[in-house]
Every structure is written in structure tokens, then in C-alpha cells.
GROMACS .gro file of C-alpha atoms in nm:
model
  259
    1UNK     CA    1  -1.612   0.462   1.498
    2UNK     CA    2  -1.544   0.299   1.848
    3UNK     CA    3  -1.522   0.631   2.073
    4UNK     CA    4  -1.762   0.901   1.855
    5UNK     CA    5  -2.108   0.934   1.898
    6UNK     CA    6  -2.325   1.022   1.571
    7UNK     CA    7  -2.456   1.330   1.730
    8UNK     CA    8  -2.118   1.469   1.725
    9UNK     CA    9  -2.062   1.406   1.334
   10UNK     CA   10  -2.423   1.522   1.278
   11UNK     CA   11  -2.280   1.825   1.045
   12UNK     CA   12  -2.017   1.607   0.853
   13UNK     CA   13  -2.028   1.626   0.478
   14UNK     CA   14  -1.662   1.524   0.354
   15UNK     CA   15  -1.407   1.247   0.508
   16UNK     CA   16  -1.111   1.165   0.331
   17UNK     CA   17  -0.843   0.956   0.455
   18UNK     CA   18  -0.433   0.899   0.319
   19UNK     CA   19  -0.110   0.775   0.482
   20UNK     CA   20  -0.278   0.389   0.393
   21UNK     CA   21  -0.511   0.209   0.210
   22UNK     CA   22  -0.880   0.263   0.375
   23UNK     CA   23  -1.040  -0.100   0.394
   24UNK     CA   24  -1.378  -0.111   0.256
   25UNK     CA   25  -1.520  -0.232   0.577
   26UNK     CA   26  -1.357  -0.005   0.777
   27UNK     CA   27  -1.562   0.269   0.563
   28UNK     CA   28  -1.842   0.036   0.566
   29UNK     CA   29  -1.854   0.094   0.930
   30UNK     CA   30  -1.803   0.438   0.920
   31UNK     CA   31  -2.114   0.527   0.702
   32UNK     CA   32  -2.315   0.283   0.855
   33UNK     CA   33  -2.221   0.495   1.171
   34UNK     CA   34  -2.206   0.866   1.070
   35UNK     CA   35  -2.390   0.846   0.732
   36UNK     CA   36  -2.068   0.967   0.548
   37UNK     CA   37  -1.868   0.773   0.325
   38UNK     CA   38  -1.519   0.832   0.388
   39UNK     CA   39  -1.259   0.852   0.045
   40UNK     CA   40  -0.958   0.831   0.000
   41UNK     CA   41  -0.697   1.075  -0.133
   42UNK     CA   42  -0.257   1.068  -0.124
   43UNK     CA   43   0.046   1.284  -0.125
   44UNK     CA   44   0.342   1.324  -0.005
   45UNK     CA   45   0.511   1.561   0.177
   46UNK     CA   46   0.726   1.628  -0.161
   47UNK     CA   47   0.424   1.709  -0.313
   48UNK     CA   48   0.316   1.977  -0.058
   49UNK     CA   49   0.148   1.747  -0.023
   50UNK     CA   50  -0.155   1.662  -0.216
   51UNK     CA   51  -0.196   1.493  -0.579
   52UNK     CA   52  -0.535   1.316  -0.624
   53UNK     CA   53  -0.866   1.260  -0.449
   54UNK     CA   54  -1.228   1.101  -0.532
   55UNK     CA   55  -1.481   1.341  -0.492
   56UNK     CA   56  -1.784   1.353  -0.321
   57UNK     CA   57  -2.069   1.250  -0.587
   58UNK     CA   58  -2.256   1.593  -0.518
   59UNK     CA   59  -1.959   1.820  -0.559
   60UNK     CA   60  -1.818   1.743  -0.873
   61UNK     CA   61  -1.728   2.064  -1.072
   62UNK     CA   62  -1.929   1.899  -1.395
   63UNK     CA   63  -2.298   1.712  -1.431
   64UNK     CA   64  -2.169   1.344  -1.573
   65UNK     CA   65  -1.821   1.392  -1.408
   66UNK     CA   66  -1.716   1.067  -1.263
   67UNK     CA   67  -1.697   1.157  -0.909
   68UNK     CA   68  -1.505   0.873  -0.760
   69UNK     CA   69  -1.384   0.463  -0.770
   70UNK     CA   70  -1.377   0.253  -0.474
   71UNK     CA   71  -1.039   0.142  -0.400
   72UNK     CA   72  -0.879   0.421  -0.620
   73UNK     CA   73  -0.685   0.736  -0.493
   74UNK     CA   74  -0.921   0.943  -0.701
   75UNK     CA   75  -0.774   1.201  -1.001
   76UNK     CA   76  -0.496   1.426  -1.002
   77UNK     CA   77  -0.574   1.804  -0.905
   78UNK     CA   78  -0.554   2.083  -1.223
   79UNK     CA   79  -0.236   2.094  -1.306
   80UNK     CA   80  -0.105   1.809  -1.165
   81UNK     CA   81  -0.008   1.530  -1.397
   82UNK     CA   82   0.101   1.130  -1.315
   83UNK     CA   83   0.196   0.814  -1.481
   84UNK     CA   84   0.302   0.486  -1.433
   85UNK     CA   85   0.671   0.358  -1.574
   86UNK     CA   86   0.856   0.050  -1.601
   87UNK     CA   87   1.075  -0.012  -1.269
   88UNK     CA   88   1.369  -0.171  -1.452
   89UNK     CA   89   1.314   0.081  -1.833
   90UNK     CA   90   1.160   0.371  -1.705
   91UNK     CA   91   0.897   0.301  -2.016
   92UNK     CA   92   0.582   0.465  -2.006
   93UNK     CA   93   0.359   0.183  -1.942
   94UNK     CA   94   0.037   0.388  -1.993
   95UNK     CA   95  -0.304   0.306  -1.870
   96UNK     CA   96  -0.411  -0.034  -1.687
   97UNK     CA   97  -0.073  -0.148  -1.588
   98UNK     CA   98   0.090  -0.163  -1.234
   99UNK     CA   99   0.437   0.047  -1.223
  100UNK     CA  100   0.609   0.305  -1.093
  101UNK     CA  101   0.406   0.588  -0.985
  102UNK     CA  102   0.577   0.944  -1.108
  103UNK     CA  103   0.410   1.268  -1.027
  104UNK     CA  104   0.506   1.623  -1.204
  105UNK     CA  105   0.304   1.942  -1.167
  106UNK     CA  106   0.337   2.312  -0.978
  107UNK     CA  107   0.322   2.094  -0.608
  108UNK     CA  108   0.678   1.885  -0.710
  109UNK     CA  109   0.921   1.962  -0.417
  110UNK     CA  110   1.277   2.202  -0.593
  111UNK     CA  111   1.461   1.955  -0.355
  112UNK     CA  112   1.613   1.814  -0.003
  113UNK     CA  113   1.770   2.109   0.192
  114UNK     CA  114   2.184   2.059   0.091
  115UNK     CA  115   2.104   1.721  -0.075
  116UNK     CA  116   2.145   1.726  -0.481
  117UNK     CA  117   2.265   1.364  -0.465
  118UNK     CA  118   1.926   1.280  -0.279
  119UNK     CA  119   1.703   1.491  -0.465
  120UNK     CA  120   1.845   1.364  -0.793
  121UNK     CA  121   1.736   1.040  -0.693
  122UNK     CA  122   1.379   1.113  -0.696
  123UNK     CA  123   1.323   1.388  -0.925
  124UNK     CA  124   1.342   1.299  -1.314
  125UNK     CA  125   1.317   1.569  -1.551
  126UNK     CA  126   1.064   1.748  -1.335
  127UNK     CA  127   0.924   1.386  -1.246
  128UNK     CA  128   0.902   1.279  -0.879
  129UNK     CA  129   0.954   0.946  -0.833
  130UNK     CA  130   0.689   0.859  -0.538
  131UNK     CA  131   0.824   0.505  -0.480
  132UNK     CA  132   0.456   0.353  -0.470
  133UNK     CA  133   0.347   0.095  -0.708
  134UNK     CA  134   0.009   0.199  -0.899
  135UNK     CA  135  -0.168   0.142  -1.213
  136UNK     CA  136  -0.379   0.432  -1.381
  137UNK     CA  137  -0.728   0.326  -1.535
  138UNK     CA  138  -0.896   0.461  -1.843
  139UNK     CA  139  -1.084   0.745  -1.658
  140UNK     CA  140  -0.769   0.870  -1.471
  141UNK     CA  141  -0.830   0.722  -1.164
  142UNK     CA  142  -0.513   0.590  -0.963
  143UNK     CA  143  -0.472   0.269  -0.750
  144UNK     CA  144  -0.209   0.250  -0.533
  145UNK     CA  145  -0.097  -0.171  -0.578
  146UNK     CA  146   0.200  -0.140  -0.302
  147UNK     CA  147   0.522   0.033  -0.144
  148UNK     CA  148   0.880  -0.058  -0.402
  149UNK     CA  149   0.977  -0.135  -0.059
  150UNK     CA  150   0.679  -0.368  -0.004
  151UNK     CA  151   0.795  -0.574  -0.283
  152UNK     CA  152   1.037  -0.883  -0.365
  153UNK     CA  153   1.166  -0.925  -0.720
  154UNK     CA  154   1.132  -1.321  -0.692
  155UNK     CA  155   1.248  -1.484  -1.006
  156UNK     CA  156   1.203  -1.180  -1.242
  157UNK     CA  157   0.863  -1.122  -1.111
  158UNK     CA  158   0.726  -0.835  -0.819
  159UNK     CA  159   0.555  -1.000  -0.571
  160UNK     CA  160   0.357  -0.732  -0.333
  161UNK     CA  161   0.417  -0.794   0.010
  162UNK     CA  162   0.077  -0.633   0.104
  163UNK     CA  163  -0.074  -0.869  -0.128
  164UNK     CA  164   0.037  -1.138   0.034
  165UNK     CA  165  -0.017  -1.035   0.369
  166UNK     CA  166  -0.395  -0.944   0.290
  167UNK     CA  167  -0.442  -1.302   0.139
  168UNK     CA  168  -0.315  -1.452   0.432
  169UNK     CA  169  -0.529  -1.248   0.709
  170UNK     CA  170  -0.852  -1.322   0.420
  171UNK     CA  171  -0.786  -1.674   0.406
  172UNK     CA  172  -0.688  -1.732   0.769
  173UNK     CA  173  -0.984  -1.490   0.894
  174UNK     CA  174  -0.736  -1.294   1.095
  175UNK     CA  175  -0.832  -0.999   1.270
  176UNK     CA  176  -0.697  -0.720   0.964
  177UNK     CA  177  -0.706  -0.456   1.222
  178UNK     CA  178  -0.477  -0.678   1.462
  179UNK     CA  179  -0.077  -0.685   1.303
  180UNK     CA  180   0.002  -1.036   1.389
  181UNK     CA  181   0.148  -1.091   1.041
  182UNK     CA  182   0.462  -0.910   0.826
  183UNK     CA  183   0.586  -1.010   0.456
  184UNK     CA  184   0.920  -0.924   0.434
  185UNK     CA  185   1.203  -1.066   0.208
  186UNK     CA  186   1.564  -1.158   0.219
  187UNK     CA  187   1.809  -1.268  -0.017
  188UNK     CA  188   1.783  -1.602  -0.234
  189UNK     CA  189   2.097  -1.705  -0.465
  190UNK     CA  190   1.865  -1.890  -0.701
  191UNK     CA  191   1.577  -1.628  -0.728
  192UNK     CA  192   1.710  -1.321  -0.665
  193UNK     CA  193   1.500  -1.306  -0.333
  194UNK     CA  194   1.248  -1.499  -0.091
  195UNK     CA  195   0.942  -1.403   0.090
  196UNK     CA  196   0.942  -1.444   0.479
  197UNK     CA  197   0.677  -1.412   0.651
  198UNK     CA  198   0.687  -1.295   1.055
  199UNK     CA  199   0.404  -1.382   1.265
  200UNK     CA  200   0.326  -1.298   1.643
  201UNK     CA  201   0.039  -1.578   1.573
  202UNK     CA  202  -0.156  -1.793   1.395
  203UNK     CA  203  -0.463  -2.023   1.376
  204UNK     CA  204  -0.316  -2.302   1.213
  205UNK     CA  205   0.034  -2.458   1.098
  206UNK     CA  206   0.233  -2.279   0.796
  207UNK     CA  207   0.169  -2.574   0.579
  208UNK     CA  208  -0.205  -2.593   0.582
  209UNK     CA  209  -0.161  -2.193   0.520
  210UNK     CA  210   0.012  -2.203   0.233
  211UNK     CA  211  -0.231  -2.475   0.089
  212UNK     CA  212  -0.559  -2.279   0.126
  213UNK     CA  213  -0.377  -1.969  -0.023
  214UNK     CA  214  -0.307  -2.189  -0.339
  215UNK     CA  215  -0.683  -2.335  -0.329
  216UNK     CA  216  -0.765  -1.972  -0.324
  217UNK     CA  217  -0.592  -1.893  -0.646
  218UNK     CA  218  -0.287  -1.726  -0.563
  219UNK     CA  219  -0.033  -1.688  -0.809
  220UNK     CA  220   0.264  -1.950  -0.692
  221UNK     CA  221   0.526  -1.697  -0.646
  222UNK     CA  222   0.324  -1.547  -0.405
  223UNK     CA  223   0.269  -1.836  -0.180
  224UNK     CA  224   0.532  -1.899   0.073
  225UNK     CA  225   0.718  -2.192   0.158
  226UNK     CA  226   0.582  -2.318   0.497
  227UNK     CA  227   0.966  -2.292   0.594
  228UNK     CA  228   0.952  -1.939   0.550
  229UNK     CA  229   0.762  -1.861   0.851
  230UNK     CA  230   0.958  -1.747   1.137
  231UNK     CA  231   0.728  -1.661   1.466
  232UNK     CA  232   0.859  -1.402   1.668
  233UNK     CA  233   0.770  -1.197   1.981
  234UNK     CA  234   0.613  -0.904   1.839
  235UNK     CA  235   0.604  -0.701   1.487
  236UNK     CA  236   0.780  -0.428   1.487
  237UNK     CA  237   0.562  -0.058   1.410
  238UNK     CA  238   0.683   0.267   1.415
  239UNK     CA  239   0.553   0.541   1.660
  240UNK     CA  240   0.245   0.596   1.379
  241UNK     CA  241   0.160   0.233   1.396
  242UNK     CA  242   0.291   0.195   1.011
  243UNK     CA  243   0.505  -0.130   1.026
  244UNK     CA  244   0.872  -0.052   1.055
  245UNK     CA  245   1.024  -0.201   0.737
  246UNK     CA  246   1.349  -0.178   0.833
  247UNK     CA  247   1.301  -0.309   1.175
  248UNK     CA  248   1.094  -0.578   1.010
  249UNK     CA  249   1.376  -0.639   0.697
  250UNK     CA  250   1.640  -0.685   0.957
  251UNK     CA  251   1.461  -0.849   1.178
  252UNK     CA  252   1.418  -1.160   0.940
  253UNK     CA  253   1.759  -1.143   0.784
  254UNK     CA  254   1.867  -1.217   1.182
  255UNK     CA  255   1.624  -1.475   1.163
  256UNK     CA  256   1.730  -1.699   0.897
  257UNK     CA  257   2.099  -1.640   0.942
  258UNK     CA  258   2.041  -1.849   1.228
  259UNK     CA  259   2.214  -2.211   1.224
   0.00000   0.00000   0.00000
């Protein structure tokens, strides 16, 4: 968008973008720009590596076909099938309801080179277990709601990290493209675990934070205690620029095992 005239995207007819979620005015931008609205698809590399994608409005296989959602991941390919179960049952949770995401179809990965133990892990009766939290709506389409890494069982309930992290940078009016901010968690005896939250910066103290997140609706268990952010020198992002959720998860158990 920054670095690309329109002149050289003057015969672009299909963008679609994966790895992470595409923020609407990031594609905003981009049309307003090029005159193509990007969409978004996923895979993994387990899945060699495609599953879903929203489709163009003008290439859809059928007149009436549903092309594509904002903020979905689009519709599994032919012969490619996905639901959503229960983290703790491994119930089918069916349609409208934020689970585990499990993928089967001719694309499913036979397994890790020399690792059964590892493969076994993620691979369920022909199921692979994706580790991203989604829900699937009535028309098929899939939203990705967050990374089982990205989240903290707090009290019984899963709290999204990204969620959080987006509510902050919205109700701060943080620069989203700028990672200042990290929602990590560590252990709690009472609840099972805590959100902290690592920051580089930010425009205002914790406590007034945490107050305009709960004037903007946010379920209490997602709003942080004002003791739970921990500034630090910089957030730490792998080579991609993903964060680095280890780095990040150890990073703030150092933190608050300080006297």
C-alpha cells in the first residue's frame, strides 16, 4: 500500500491473504488504492496447505452462491470438511459456537516424519486438530476467534488474548499496526490463570485503561487488573514479525516472579 504504485497492480483481479487476521482497514486501504478487495483464506502446512477461502463475488462456480463474509476465512474446498468441538469433551458443538477448529479431507497431513507420538496428538480419527479457535456459521463460513495458545482458561472461562489486546489498542487508539502491547497469561492458584499484559507503551495509566475497557462493555474476565501490567523494553516477534509466544509467555512469568 505504502511502496506500490496503482499502475503496477493495474491487471490485479484476486488478493487473498492468510498467516493472520486481515484488518478491515488495512483492506480498506488496499481497495481504495488498487481497486481490489483483498480476502482472506487459511491453512496450514498440515493441510498442504489450504482449507477454505471467500471467493471473489464474480467467480463463484453458481448464480446465488454466497461468494464471501467479511471477517470469515471463507468455505472449505470440495472435499474438504471442518467443525468446531468442545476443548475440554471433544463434543461436536455444531454451527454458531466458538471451539476447536478440526479439519479432515484428502489435504490432512499421514504424519510428522518419525513422530507417531506427535502426530497422534493432532490427528483424531482422520481429524486434524488445527489448534485455532473458530466458530462455523449457518452458510459454512468459518471465523477464526483466536490461537488455543492465545487463550487463558480464567475461572472456567476462555478469555482470547487477541481479544483483549484489540480492545485495548480500540479503546486506547493505539497505532494496531505498531506492537506496543502483548496479552499473555501466567498461573493463578485461585483461577486457574491470570492475564498479563506487556507493554513497550502507553497513553495513559493501567487504571484508567482498564476502566474505559469496562465502560466499553467488556466482559469482566477480560479486563485486567491494572496490576497486571508489566512495561518492558520491547515485545518480543519472531523473524516473520508474528509475536513470539513463548518468548512473550516466559517473558512475563520472569516478570511477576519478581519480589
Amino acid at each position: 500500500i505504502r511502496r506500490i504504485e496503482r499502475k503496477d497492480f493495474a491487471s490485479l483481479e484476486v488478493v487473498i491473504t492468510g498467516a493472520e487476521k486481515l484488518p478491515r482497514d488495512v483492506a480498506d486501504a488496499f481497495e481504495e488504492k488498487f481497486g481490489t478487495r483483498p480476502l482472506e483464506g487459511y491453512g496450514t502446512t498440515e493441510l498442504s496447505p489450504t482449507v477454505c477461502c471467500n471467493i471473489p463475488p464474480e467467480r463463484v462456480p453458481q448464480a446465488g452462491q454466497v461468494a464471501s463474509r467479511e471477517g470469515s476465512i471463507g468455505q472449505t474446498f470440495n472435499g474438504i470438511s471442518a467443525k468446531i468441538v468442545d476443548l475440554d469433551t471433544d463434543e461436536d458443538l455444531g454451527t454458531n459456537r466458538a471451539g476447536m477448529l478440526l479439519v479432515t479431507g484428502p489435504n490432512v497431513m499421514k504424519g510428522y516424519l518419525h513422530k507417531p507420538e506427535l502426530t497422534a496428538e493432532v490427528i483424531r480419527d482422520g481429524w486434524y486438530v488445527t489448534g485455532d479457535m473458530a466458530k462455523i456459521d449457518d452458510d459454512g463460513f468459518i471465523f477464526i476467534t483466536g490461537r488455543i495458545s492465545r487463550f487463558s482458561k480464567i475461572g472456567g472461562e476462555m478469555v482470547p488474548h487477541i481479544g483483549v489486546e484489540e480492545a485495548i489498542v480500540d479503546a486506547m487508539g493505539l497505532d494496531a499496526d505498531e506492537l506496543s502491547i502483548a496479552v499473555t497469561s501466567v498461573p493463578d492458584p485461585g483461577k486457574g490463570e491470570r492475564l498479563i499484559v506487556l507493554y513497550t507503551n502507553l497513553p495513559c495509566q493501567p487504571v484508567e485503561i482498564c476502566q474505559k475497557l469496562r465502560e466499553a462493555g467488556l466482559p469482566a474476565i477480560w479486563v485486567p487488573s491494572p496490576d497486571a501490567f508489566r512495561q518492558v523494553d520491547e515485545i518480543p516477534v519472531l523473524g516473520t514479525g508474528k509475536l513470539a509466544l513463548k518468548e512473550i509467555k516466559d517473558l512475563a512469568l520472569e516478570i511477576t516472579a519478581e519480589k
